[in-house]
Coordinates of C-alpha atoms and ligand atoms in Angstrom, one line a residue:
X7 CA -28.1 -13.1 25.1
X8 CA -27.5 -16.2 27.2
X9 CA -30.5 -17.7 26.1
X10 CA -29.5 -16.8 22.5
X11 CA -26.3 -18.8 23.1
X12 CA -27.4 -21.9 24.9
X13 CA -30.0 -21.9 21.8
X14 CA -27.3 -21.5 19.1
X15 CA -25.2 -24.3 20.7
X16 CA -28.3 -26.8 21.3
X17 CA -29.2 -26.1 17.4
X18 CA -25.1 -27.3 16.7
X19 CA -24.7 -23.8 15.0
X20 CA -21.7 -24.1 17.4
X21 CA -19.9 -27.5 17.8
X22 CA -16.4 -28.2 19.4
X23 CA -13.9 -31.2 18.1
X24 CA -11.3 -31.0 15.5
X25 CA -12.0 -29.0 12.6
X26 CA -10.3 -28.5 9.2
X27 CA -11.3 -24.5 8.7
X28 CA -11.4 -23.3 4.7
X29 CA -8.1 -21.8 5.8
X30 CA -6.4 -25.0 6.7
X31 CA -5.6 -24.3 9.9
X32 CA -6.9 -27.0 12.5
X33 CA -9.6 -25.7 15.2
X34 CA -11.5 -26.7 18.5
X35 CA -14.3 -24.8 17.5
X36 CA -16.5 -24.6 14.4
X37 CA -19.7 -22.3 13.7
X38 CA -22.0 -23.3 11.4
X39 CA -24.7 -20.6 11.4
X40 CA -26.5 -21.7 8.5
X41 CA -28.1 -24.2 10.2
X42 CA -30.6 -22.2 12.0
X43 CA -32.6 -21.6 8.7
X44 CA -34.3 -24.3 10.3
X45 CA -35.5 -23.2 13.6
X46 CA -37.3 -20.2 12.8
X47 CA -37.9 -18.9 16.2
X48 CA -34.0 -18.7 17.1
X49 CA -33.5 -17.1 13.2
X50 CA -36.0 -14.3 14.7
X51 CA -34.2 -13.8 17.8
X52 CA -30.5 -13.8 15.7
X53 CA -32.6 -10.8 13.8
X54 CA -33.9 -9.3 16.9
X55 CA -30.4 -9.1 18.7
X56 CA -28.4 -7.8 15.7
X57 CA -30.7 -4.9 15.5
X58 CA -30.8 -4.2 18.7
X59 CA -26.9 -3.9 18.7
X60 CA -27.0 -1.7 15.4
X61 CA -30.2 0.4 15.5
X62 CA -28.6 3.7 16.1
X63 CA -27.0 3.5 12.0
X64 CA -29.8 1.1 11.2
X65 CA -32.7 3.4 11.8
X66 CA -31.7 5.2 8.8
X67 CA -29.8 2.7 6.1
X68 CA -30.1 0.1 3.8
X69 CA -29.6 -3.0 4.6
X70 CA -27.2 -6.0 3.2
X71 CA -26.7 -9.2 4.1
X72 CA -23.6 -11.3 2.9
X73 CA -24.1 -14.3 1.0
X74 CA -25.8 -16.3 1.7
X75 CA -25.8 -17.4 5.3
X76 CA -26.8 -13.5 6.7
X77 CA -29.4 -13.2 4.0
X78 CA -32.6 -14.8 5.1
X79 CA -31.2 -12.5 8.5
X80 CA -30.7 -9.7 7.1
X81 CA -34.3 -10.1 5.4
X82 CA -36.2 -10.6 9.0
X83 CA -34.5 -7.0 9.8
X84 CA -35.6 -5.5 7.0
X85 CA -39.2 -7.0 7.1
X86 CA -39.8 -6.7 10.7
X87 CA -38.0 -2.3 10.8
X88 CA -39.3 -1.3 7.6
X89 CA -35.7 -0.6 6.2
X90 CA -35.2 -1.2 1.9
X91 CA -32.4 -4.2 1.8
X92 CA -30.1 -4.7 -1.4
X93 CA -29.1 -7.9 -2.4
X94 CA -25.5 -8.7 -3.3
X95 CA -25.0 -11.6 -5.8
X96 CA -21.7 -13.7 -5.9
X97 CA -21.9 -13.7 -9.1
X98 CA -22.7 -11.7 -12.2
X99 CA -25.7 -12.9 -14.1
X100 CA -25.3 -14.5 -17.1
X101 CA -28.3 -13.3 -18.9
X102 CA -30.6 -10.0 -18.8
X103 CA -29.0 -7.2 -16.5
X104 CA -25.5 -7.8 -15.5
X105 CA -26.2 -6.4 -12.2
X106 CA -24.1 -7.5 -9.0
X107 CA -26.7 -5.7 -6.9
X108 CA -30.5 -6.2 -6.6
X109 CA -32.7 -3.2 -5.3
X110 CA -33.8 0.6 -5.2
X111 CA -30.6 2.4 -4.3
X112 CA -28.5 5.9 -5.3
X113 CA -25.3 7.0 -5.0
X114 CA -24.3 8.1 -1.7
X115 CA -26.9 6.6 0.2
X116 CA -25.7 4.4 3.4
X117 CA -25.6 0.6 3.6
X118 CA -25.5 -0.9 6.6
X119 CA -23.9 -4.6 6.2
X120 CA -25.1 -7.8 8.1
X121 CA -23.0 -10.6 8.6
X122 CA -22.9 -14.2 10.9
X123 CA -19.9 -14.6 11.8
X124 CA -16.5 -12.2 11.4
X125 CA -12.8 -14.0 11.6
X126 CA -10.5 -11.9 9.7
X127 CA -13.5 -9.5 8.0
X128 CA -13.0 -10.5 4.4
X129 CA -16.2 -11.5 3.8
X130 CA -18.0 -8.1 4.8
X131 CA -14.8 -6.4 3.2
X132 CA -16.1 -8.3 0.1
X133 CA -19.3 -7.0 0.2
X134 CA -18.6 -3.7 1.5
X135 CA -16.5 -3.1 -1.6
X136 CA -19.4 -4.3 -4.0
X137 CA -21.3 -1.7 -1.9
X138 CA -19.0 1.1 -2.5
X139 CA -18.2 0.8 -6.1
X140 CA -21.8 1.4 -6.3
X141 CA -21.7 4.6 -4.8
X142 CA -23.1 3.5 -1.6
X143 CA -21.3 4.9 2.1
X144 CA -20.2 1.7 4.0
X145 CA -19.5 2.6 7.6
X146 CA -20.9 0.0 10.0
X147 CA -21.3 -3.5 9.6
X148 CA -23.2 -5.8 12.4
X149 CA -22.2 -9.5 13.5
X150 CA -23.9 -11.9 15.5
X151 CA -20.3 -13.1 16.4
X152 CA -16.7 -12.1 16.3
X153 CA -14.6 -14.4 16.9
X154 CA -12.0 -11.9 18.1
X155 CA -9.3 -13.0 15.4
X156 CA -8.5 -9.2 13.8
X157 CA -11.3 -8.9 11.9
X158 CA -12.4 -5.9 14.2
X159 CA -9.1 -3.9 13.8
X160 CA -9.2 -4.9 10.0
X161 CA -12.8 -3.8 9.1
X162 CA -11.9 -0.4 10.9
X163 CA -8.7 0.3 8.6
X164 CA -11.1 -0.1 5.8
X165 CA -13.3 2.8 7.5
X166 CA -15.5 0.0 8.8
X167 CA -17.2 0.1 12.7
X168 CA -18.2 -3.9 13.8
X169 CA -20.8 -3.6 16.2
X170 CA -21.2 -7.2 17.6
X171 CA -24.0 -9.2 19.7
X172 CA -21.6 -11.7 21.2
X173 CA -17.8 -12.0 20.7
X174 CA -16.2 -16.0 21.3
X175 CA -14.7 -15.2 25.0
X176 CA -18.2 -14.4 25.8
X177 CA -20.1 -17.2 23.9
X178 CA -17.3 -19.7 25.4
X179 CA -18.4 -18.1 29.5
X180 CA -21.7 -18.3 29.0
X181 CA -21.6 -22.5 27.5
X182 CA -19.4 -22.8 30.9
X183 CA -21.3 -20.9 33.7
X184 CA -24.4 -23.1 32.1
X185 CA -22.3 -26.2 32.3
X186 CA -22.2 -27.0 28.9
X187 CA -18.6 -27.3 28.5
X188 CA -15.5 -27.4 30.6
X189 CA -12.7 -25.5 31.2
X190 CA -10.4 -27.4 29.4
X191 CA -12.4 -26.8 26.1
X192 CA -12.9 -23.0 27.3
X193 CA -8.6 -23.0 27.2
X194 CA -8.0 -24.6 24.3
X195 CA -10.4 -22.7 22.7
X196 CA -8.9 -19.0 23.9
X197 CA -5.3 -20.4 22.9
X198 CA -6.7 -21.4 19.6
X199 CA -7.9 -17.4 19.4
X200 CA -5.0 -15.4 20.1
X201 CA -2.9 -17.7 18.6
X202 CA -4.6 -17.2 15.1
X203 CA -5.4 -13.6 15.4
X204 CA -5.1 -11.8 11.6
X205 CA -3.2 -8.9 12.8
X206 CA -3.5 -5.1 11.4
X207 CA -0.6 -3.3 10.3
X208 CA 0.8 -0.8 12.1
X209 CA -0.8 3.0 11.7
X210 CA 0.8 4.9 8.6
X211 CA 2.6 7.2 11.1
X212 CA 4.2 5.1 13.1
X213 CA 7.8 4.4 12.6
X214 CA 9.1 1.2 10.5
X215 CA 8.0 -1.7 12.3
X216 CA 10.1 -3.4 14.9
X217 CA 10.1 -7.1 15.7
X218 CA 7.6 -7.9 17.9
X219 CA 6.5 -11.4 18.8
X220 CA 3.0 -13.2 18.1
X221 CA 0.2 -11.6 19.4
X222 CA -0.5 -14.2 22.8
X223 CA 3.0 -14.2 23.3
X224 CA 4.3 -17.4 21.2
X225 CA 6.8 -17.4 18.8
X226 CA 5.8 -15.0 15.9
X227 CA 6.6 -15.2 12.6
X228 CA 10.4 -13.5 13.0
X229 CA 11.3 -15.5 15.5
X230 CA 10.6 -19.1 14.1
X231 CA 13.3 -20.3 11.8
X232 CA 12.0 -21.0 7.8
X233 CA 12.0 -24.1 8.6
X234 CA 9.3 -24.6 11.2
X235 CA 7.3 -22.4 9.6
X236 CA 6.8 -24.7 6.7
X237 CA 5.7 -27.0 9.0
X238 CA 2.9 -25.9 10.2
X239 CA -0.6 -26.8 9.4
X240 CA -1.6 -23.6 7.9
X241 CA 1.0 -23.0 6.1
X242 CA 0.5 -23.7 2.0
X243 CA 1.9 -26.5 0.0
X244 CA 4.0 -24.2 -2.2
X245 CA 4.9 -21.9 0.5
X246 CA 6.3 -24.7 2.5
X247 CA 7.8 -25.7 -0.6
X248 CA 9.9 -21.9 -0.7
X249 CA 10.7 -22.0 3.3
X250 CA 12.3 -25.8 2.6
X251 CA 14.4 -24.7 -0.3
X252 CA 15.9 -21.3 2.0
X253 CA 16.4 -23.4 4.9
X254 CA 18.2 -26.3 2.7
X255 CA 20.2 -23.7 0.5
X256 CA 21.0 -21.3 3.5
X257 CA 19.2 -18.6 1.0
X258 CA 16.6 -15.9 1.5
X259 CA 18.0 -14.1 -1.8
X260 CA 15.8 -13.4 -4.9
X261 CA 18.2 -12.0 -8.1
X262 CA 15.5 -10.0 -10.1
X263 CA 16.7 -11.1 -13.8
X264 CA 16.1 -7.5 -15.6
X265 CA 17.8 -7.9 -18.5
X266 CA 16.7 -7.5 -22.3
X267 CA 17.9 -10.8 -23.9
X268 CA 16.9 -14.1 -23.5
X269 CA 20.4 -15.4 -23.5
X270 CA 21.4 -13.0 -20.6
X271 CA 18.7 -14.0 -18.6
X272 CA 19.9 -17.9 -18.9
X273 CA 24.0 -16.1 -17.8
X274 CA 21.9 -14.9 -14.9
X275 CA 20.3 -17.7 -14.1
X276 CA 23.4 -19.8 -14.6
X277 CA 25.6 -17.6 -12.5
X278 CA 23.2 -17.0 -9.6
X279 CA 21.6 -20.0 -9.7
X280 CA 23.6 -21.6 -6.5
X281 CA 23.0 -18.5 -3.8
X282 CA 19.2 -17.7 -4.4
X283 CA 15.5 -19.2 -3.4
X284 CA 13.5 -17.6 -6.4
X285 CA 14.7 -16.2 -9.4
X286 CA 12.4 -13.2 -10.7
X287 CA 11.4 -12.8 -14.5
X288 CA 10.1 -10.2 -16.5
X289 CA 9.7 -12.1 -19.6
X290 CA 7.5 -9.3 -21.6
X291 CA 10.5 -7.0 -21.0
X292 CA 12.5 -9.3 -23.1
X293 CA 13.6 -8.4 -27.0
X294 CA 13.5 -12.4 -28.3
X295 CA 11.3 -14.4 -25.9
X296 CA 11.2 -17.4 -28.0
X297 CA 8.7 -20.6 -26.7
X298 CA 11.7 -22.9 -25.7
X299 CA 13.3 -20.3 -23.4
X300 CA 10.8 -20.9 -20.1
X301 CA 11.8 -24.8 -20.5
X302 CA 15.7 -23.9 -20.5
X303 CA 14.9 -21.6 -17.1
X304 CA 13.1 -24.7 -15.7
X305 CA 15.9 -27.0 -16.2
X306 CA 19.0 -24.5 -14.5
X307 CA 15.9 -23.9 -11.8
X308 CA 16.0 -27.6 -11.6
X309 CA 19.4 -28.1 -10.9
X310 CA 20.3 -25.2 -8.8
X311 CA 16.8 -25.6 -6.7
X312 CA 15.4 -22.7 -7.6
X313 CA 11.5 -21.5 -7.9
X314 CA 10.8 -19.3 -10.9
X315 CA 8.8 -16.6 -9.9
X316 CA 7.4 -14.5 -13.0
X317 CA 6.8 -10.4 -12.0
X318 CA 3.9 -10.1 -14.4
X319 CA 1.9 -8.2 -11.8
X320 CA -1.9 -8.8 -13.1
X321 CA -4.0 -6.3 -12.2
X322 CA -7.1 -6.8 -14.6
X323 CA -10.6 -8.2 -14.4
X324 CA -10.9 -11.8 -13.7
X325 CA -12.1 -12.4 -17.2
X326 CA -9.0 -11.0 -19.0
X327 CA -5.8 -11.9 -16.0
X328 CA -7.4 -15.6 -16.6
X329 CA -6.4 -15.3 -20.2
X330 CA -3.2 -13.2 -19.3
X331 CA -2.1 -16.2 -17.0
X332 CA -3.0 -19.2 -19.1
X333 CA -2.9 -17.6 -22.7
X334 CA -0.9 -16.0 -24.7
X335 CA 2.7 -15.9 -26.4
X336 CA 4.4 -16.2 -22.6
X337 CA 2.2 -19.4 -21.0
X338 CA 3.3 -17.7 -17.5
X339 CA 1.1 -20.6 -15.9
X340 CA 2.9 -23.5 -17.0
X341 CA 6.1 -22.5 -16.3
X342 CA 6.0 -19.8 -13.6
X343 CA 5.8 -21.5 -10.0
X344 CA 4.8 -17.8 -8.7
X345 CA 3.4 -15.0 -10.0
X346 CA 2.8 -11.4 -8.3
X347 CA -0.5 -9.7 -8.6
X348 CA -2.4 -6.3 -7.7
X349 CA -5.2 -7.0 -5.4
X350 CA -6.9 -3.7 -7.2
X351 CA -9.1 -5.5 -9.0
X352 CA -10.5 -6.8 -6.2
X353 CA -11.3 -10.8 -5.5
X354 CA -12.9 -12.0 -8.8
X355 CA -9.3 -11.4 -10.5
X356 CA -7.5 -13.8 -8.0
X357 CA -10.1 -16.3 -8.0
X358 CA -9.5 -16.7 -11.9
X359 CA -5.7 -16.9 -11.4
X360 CA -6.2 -19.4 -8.7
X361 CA -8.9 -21.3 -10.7
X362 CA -5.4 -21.8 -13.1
X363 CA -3.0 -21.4 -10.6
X364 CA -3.9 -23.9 -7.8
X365 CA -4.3 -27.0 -9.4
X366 CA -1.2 -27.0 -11.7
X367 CA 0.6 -26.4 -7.7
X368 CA 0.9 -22.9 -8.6
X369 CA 1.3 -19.9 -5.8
X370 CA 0.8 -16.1 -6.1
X371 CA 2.4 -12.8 -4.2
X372 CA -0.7 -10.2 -3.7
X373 CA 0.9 -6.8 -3.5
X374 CA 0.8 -5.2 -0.4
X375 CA 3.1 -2.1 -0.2
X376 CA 5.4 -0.6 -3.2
X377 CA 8.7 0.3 -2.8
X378 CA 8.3 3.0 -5.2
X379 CA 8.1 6.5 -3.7
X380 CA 4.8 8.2 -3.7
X381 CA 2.9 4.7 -4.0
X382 CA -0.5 4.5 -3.6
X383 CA -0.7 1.3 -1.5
X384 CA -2.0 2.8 1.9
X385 CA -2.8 1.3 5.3
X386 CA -6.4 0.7 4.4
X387 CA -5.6 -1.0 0.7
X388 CA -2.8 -3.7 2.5
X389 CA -5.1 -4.4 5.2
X390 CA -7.8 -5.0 2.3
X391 CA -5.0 -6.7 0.4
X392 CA -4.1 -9.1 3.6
X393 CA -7.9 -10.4 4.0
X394 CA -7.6 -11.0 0.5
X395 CA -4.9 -13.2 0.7
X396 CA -6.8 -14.9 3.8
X397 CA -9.3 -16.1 2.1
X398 CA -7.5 -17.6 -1.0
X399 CA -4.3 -19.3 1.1
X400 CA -4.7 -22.2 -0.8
X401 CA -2.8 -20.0 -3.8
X402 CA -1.8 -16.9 -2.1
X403 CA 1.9 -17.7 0.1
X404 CA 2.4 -14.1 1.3
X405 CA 2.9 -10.5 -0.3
X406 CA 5.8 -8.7 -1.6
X407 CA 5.6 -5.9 0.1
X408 CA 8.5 -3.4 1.9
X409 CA 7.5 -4.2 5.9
X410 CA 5.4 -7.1 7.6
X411 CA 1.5 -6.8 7.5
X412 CA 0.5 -9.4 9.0
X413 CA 2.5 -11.8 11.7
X414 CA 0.8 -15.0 10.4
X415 CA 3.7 -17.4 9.9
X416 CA 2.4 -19.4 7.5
X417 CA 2.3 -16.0 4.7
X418 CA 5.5 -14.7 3.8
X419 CA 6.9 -11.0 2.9
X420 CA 9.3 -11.1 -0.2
X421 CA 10.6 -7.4 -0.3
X422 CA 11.9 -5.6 -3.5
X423 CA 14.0 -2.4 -3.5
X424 CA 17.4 -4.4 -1.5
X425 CA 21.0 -2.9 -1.6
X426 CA 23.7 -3.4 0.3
X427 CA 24.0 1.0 0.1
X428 CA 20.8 2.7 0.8
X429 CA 19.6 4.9 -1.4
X430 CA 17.3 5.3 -4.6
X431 CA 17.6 5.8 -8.5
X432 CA 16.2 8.6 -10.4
X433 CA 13.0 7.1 -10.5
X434 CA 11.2 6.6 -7.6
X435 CA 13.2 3.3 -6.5
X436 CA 13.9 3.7 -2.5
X437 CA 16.2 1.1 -1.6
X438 CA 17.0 -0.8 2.2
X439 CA 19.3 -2.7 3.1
X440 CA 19.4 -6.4 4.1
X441 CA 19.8 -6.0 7.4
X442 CA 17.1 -3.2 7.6
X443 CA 14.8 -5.5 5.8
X444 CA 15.4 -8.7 7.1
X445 CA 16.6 -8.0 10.7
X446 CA 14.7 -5.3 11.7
X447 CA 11.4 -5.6 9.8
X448 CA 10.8 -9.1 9.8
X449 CA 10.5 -9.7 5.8
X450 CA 11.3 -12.8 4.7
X451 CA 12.9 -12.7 1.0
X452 CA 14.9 -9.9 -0.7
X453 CA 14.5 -9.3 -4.3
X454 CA 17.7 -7.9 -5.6
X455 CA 18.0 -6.6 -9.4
X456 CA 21.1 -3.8 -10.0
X457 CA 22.2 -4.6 -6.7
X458 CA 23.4 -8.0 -8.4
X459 CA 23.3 -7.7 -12.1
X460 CA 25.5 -4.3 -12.2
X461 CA 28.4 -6.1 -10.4
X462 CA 31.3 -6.8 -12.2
X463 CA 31.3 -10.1 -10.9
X464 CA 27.6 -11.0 -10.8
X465 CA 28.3 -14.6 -8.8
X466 CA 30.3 -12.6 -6.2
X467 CA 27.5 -10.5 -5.7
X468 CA 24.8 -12.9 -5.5
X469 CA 27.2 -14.9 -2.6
X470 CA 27.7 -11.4 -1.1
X471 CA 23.9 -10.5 -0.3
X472 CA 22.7 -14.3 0.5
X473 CA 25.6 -13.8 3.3
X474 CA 24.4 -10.5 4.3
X475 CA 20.8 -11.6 3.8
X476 CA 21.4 -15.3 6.1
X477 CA 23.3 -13.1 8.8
X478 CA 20.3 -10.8 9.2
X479 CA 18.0 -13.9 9.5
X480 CA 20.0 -15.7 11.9
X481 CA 20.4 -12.4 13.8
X482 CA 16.5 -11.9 14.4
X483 CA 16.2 -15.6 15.6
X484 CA 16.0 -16.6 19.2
X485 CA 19.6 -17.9 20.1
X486 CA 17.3 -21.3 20.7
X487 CA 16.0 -21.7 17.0
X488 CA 19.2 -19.6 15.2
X489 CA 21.1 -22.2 13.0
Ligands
S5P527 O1 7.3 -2.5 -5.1 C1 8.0 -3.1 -5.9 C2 7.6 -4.3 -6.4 C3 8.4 -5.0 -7.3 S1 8.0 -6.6 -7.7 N1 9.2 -2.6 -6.3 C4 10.0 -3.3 -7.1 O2 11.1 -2.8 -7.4 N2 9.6 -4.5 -7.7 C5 10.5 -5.2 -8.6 O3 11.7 -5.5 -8.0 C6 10.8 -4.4 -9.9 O4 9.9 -4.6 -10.9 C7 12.2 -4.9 -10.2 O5 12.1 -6.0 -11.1 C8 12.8 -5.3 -8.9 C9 13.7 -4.3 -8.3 O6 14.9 -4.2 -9.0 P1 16.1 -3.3 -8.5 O7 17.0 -3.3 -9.7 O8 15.6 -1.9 -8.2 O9 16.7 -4.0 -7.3

């Protein structure tokens, strides 16, 4: 395995500098494994090593490959151990079969998925779930390297086992003990790690999370103000754009406007407008939606420095949420600054809202856990749901979801179901309270509908829960950052 390394680095499949990874975060180490399509014999050995780490679930399976980097590996596997390999494609034909998958497989049979490298384990989560909505069992995936950033923990909420040939502590000991680096870059590289680990939630059992700082001990995500968090590097132009606005208007409030005429929802707007960060929409719920009435809501969002953020909650094929976005009588997307969506459908319906969303400066809130009792968004779907967002940070600014799943403080949690009394309503609706949700699980925003809007005075109200929702911010800071 050592010789495998010191290969790998002399072919510059690993370099070390300052790199701009597709995440945006800034790091001293880059891999770049598809360069090694050129040196054949080290391409064999990458083979030979991976199936020597998985050749107890290999002996029997199919083999995959994720585009396209693992395929021409994957392919020397199957070649040189006689094992059938499926192809996945990234993207539907156009023409003849419409088939995401290429080769001889049925239901039920077992897939074994091959991979380069593993960060956060979205990509093999990508193709494990083309896998599986083809009937096929997904239970191991092999990786020449982890780079010890979650992706591990992740894969195994989705029911997935990483069996890897090297991890990045181990690559970064071997490049020192052969004197190809120093210890400086061995540090900065481990601080890089565990400072930009994608952390799993906690186990469905377990009580409601409690504030816990970063993993590596620096400051998590609770316990830097708004503030600094939308200053660092990773964290997305329209999130920073949110955490500015709270900081600036002392807010963390969202008023969810649920009301049935378009004139109300301009009172709302009007009367709240001062106390809150976001103001949510449900313009389809609306009796007379009329065209002119998303340019009124932009001009009191305007002056009161508020973001729009339209609850539409697309769910569907990429195909049609493109046209549900862009289209129609509502024109969410050139009005809406946020929008919330279902990661359900999985990846190809967030890549069409971002295809629309991202260059008009647009953001979206991926669903992560419903505040609805009996919802069906378990451990395994928000861990799914947080790779998601991962890979598409340049549109997705955090989750709406009822606790933290992930301490990444560049994402943020906007949580619905907020009163000041705790309780529910005759439909499922399970309520917190601001302190509950903002001081002891970390969440960032509250969304407040009837909590507001059934108040006699509906301005009072507003005031009233941006208090109690700033005090329970300020209380989870460190006395050092508290302002
Ligand atoms: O899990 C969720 C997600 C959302 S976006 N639970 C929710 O209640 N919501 C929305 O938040 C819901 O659609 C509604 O607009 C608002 C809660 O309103 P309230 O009146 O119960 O505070």
């Amino acid at each position: 395995m050592e010789d495998l390394v010191e290969a790998l680095f002399e072919a510059e499949a690993v370099k070390f500098g300052n790199f701009t990874l597709k995440s945006g975060l800034a790091s001293p180490i880059y891999f770049d494994l598809r360069v090694i399509v050129s040196h054949p014999r080290l391409m064999l050995q990458v083979a030979e090593r991976l199936w020597d780490v998985g050749r107890s679930v290999c002996h029997s399976a199919l083999l995959c490959g994720v585009p396209y980097t693992a395929l021409p590996i994957a392919t020397l596997m199957a070649t040189a151990h006689e094992r059938p390999m499926l192809m996945r494609r990234k993207e539907a034909k156009q023409y003849g079969t419409a088939r995401m998958l290429e080769g001889a497989f049925a239901a039920g049979d077992v897939c074994v998925v091959v991979e380069d490298v593993v960060t956060s384990g979205s990509s093999v989560l990508e193709t494990a779930d083309v896998l599986r909505q083809h009937g096929l069992q997904v239970r191991d995936a092999l990786v020449l390297l982890d780079r010890e950033q979650g992706g591990r923990e992740i894969l195994a909420g989705a029911g997935i086992t990483l069996h890897s040939v090297c991890t990045v502590s181990r690559l970064m000991q071997v490049l020192l003990d052969r004197g190809r680096v120093d210890r400086a870059t061995v540090d900065s590289v481990s601080a890089f790690i565990s400072q930009n680990r994608a952390t799993s939630p906690p186990p469905a059992s377990s009580p409601a999370p409690s504030l816990v700082p970063a993993p590596g001990g620096g400051p998590g995500a609770v316990a830097q103000s708004y503030g600094q968090r939308a200053r660092l590097p990773s964290t997305s132009a329209v999130a920073s754009r949110l955490l500015l606005l709270m900081e600036e208007k002392r807010s963390n409030l969202c008023v969810s406007a649920d009301v049935r005429m378009a004139a109300e929802l301009l009172a709302v707007a009007r009367a709240v407008g001062p106390h809150v960060c976001l103001l949510k929409t449900h313009v389809d719920a609306l009796d007379d939606f009329t065209a002119d009435l998303p340019e009124r809501l932009a001009e009191l969002a305007r002056s009161h420095r508020f973001l729009l953020l339209e609850d539409r909650k697309f769910a569907d094929i990429g195909h049609t949420a493109r046209r549900q976005y862009q289209g129609g009588v509502f024109g969410i997307a050139s009005w809406a600054d946020l929008v919330t969506a279902h990661a359900v459908s999985g990846p190809g319906g967030l890549e069409a809202l971002a295809g629309v969303g991202v260059p008009l400066g647009r953001g979206c809130l991926l669903i992560a856990k419903m505040s609805s009792q009996g919802a069906l968004t378990t451990q395994g779907y928000m861990q799914a749901t947080v790779a998601m967002a991962e890979a598409r940070r340049d549109f997705v600014l955090g989750f709406i979801s009822t606790e933290r799943v992930t301490h990444d403080p560049s994402l943020l949690h906007v949580t619905p179901g907020v009163k000041l009394q705790p309780g529910g309503d005759d439909l499922g609706q399970q309520y917190l309270t601001p302190e509950e949700v903002v001081g002891r699980r970390g969440c960032d925003v509250m969304v407040v509908g009837r909590g507001v809007l059934e108040a006699t005075d509906v301005t009072a109200a507003a005031r009233l829960y941006q208090q109690a929702g700033w005090d329970a911010y300020c209380g989870r800071l460190q006395p050092a950052t508290a302002s």
